[in-house]
PDB file of C-alpha atoms in Angstrom:
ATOM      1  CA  UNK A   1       0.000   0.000   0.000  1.00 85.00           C
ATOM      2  CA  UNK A   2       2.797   2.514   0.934  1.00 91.00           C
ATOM      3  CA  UNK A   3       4.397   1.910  -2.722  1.00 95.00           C
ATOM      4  CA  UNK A   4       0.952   3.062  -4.369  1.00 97.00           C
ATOM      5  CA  UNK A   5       0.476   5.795  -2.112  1.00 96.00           C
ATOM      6  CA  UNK A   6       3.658   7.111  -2.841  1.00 96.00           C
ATOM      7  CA  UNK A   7       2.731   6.484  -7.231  1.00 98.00           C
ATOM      8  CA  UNK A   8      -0.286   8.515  -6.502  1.00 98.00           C
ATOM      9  CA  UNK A   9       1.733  11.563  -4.499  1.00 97.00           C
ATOM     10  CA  UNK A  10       4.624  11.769  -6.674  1.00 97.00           C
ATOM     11  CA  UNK A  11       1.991  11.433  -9.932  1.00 96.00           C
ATOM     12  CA  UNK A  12       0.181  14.454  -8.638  1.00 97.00           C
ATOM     13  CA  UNK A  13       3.401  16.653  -7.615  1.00 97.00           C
ATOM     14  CA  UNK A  14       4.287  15.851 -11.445  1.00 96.00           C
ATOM     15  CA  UNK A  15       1.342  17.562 -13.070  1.00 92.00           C
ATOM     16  CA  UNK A  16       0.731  20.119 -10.244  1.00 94.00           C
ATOM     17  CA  UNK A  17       4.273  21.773 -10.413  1.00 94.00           C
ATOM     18  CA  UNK A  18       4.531  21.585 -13.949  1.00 88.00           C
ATOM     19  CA  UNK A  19       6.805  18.494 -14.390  1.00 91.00           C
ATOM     20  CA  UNK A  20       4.663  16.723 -17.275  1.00 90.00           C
ATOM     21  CA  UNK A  21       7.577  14.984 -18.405  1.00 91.00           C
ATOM     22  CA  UNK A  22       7.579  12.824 -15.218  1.00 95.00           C
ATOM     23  CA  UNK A  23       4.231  11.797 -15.985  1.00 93.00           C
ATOM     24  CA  UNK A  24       4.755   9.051 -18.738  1.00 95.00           C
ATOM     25  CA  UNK A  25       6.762   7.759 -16.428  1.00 95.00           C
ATOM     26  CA  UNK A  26       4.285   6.546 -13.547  1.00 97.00           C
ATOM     27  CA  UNK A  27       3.040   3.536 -16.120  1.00 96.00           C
ATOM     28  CA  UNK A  28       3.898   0.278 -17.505  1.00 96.00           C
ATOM     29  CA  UNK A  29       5.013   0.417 -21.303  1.00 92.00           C
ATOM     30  CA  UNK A  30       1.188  -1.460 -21.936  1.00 93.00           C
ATOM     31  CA  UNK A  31      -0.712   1.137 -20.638  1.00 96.00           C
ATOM     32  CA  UNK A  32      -3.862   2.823 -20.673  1.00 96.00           C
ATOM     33  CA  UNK A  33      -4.555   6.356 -19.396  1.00 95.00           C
ATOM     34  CA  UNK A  34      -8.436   7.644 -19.997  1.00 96.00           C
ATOM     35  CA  UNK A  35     -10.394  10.380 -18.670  1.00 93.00           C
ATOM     36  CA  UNK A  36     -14.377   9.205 -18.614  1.00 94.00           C
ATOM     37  CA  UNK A  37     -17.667  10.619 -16.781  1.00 92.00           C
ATOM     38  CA  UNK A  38     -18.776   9.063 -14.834  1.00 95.00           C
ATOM     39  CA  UNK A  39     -21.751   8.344 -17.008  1.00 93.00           C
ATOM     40  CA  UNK A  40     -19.524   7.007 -19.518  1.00 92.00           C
ATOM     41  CA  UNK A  41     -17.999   4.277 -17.167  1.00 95.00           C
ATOM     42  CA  UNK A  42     -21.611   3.318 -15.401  1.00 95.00           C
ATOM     43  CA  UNK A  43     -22.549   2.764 -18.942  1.00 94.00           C
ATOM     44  CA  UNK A  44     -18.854   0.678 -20.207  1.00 92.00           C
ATOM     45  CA  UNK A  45     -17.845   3.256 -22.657  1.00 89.00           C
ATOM     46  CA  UNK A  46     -14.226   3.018 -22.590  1.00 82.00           C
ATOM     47  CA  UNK A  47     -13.870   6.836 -25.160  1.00 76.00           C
ATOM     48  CA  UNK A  48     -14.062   9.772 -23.426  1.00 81.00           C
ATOM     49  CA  UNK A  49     -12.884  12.774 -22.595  1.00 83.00           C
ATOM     50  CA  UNK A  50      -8.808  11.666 -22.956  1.00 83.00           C
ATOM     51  CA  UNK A  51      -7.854   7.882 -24.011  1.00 91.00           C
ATOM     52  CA  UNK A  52      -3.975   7.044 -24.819  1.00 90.00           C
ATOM     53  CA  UNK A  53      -3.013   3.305 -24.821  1.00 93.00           C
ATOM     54  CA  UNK A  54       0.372   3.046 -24.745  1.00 90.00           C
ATOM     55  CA  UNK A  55       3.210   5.234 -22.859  1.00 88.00           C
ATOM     56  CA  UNK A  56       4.415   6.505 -26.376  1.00 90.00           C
ATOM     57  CA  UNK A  57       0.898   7.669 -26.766  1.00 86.00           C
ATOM     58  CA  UNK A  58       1.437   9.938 -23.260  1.00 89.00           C
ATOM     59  CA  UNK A  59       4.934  10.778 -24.290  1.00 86.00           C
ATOM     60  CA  UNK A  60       3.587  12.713 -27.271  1.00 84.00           C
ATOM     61  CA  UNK A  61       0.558  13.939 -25.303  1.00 79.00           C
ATOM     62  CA  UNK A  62       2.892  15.500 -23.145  1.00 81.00           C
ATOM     63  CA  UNK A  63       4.985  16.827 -26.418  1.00 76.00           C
ATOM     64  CA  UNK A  64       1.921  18.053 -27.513  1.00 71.00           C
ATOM     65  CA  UNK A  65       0.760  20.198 -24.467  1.00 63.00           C
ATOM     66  CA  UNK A  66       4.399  21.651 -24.001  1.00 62.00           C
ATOM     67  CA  UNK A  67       4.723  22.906 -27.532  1.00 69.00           C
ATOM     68  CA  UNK A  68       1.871  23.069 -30.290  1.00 58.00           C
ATOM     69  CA  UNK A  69      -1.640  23.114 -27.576  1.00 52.00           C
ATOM     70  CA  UNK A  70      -2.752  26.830 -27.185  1.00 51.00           C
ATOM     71  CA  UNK A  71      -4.184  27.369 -23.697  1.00 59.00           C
ATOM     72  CA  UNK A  72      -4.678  29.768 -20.846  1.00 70.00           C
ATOM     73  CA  UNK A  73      -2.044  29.686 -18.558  1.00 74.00           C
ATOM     74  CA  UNK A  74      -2.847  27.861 -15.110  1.00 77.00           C
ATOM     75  CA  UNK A  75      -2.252  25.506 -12.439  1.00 84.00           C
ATOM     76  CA  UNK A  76      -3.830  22.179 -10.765  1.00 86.00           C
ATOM     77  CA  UNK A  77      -3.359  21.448  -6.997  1.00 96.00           C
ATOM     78  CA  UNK A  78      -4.265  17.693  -6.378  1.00 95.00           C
ATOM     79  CA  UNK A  79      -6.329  16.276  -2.716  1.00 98.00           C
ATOM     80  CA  UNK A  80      -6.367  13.363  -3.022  1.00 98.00           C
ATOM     81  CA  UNK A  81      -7.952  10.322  -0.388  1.00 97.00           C
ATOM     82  CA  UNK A  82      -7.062   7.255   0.978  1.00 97.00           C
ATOM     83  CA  UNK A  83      -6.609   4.373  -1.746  1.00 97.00           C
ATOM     84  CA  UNK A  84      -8.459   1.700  -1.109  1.00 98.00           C
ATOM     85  CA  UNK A  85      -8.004  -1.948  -2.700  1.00 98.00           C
ATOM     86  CA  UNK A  86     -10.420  -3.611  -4.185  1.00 98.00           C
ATOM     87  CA  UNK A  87      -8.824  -6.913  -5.583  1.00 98.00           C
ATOM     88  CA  UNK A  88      -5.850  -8.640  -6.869  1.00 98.00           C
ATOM     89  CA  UNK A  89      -5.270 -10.085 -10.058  1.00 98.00           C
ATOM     90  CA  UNK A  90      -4.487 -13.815 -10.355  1.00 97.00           C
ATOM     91  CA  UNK A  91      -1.109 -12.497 -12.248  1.00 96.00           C
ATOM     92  CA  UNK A  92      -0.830 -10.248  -8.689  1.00 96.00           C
ATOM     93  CA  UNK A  93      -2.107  -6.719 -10.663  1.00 98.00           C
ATOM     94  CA  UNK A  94      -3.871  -4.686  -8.128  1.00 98.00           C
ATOM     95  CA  UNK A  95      -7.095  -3.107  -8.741  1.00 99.00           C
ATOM     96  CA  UNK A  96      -7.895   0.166  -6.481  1.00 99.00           C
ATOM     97  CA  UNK A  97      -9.718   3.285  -6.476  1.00 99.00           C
ATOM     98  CA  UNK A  98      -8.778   7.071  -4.790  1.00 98.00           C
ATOM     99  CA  UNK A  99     -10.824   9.724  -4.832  1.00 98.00           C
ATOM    100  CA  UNK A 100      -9.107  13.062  -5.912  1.00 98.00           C
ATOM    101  CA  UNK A 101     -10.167  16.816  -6.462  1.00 98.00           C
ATOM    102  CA  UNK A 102      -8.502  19.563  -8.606  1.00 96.00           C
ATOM    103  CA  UNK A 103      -7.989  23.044  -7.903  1.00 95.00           C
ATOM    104  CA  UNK A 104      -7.660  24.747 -10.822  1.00 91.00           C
ATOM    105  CA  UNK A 105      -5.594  28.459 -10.283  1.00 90.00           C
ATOM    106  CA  UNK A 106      -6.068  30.347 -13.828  1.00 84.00           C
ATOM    107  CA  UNK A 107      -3.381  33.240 -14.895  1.00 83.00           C
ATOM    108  CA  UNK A 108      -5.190  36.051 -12.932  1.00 85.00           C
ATOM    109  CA  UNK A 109      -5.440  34.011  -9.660  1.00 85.00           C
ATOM    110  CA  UNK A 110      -9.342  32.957 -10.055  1.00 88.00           C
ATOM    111  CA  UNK A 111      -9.539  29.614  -8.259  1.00 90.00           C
ATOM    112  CA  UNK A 112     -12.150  27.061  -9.144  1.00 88.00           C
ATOM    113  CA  UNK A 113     -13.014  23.177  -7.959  1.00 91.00           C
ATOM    114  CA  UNK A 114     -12.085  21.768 -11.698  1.00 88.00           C
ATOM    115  CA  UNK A 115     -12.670  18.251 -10.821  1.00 94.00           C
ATOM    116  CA  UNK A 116     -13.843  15.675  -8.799  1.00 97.00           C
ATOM    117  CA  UNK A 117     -14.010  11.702  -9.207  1.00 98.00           C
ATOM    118  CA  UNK A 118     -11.977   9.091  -8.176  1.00 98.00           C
ATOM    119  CA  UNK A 119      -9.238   7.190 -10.010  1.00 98.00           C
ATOM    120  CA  UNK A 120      -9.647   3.712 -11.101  1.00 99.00           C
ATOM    121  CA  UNK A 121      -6.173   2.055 -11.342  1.00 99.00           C
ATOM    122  CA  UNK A 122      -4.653  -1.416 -12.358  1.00 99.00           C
ATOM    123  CA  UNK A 123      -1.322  -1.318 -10.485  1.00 99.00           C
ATOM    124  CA  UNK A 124       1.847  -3.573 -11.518  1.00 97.00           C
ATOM    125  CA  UNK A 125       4.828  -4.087  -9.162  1.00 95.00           C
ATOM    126  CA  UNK A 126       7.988  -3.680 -11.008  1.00 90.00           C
ATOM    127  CA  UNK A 127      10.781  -4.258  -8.263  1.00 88.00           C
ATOM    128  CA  UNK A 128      10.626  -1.791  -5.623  1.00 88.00           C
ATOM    129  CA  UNK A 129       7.737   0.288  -8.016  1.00 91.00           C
ATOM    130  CA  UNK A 130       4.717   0.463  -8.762  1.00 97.00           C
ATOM    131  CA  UNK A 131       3.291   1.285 -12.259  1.00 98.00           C
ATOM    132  CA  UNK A 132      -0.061   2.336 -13.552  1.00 98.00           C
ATOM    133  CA  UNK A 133      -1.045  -0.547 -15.717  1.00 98.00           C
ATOM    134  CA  UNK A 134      -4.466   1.353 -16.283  1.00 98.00           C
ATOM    135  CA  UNK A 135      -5.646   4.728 -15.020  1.00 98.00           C
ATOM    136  CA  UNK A 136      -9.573   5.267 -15.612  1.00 97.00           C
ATOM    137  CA  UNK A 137     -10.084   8.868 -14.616  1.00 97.00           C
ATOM    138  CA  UNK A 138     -13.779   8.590 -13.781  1.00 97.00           C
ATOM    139  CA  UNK A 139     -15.379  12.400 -13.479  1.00 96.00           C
ATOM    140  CA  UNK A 140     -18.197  13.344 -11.446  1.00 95.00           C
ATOM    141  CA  UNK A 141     -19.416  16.038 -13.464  1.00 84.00           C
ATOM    142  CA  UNK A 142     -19.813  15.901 -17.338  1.00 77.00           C
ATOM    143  CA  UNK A 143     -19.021  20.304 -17.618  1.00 70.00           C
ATOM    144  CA  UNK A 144     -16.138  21.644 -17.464  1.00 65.00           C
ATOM    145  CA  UNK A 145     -15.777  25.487 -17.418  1.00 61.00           C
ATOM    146  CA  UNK A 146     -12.343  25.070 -19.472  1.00 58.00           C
ATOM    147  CA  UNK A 147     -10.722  22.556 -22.130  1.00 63.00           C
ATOM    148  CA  UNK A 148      -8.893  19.545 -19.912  1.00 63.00           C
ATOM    149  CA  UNK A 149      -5.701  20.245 -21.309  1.00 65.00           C
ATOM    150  CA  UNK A 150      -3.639  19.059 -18.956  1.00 77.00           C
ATOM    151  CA  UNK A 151      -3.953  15.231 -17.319  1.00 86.00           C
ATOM    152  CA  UNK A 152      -5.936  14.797 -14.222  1.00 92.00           C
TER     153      UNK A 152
END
């Protein structure tokens, strides 16, 4: 447990001080990273908001954002909640869930709640690490006031 805790604090210190290239590197080579409502998970859609499918697929996302997406300057700031396990894989992958909220500061300073959900993770041990075989962002809310330009 203290291995995934520590995925899901140094994942969010990543994205929230600007360190995107750090991000590809919290999951397995196989992976898959999607953002989803949650009325697109209740109902098995797997094509939401975000989907990439392999790590080269969030390597380039992360190319992307740095230089050719156009967007308003601002910040995320990550709470996130106890993770709590929810089974284990007969090849030992564990499958948990953490609630998490984003802050999101804009240019000027205006602060708004940009998120809320929980994630919905396949975890691998690799050695002393764990990876993010799968992340399913699942949202609470289907409106954003913003694009989602960066990952959650």
């Amino acid at each position: 447990m203290a291995r995934i805790s520590r995925l899901n604090a140094h994942y969010c210190s990543a994205i929230d001080n600007g360190d995107l290239e750090r991000w590809p590197t919290f999951f397995a080579d196989d992976c898959t990273y999607r953002i989803l409502t949650r009325a697109d998970f209740d109902a098995g859609r797997d094509f939401g908001i975000w989907f990439c499918n392999t790590r080269g697929m969030l390597l380039d996302r992360v190319s992307s954002i740095q230089s050719v997406n156009v967007f308003e300057p601002h910040v995320y700031r990550h709470v996130i909640g106890p993770t709590e396990i929810v089974g284990v894989d007969a090849d030992g992958t564990i499958r948990c869930e953490t609630s998490y909220m984003v802050v999101r500061t804009g240019y000027e300073g205006t602060m708004v709640v940009f998120s809320a959900g929980r994630y919905v993770d396949a975890v691998r041990m690799e050695g002393e690490a764990a990876l993010l075989r799968e992340r399913t962002v699942v949202t609470d809310s289907c409106r954003y006031d913003t694009l989602v330009a960066l990952p959650l």
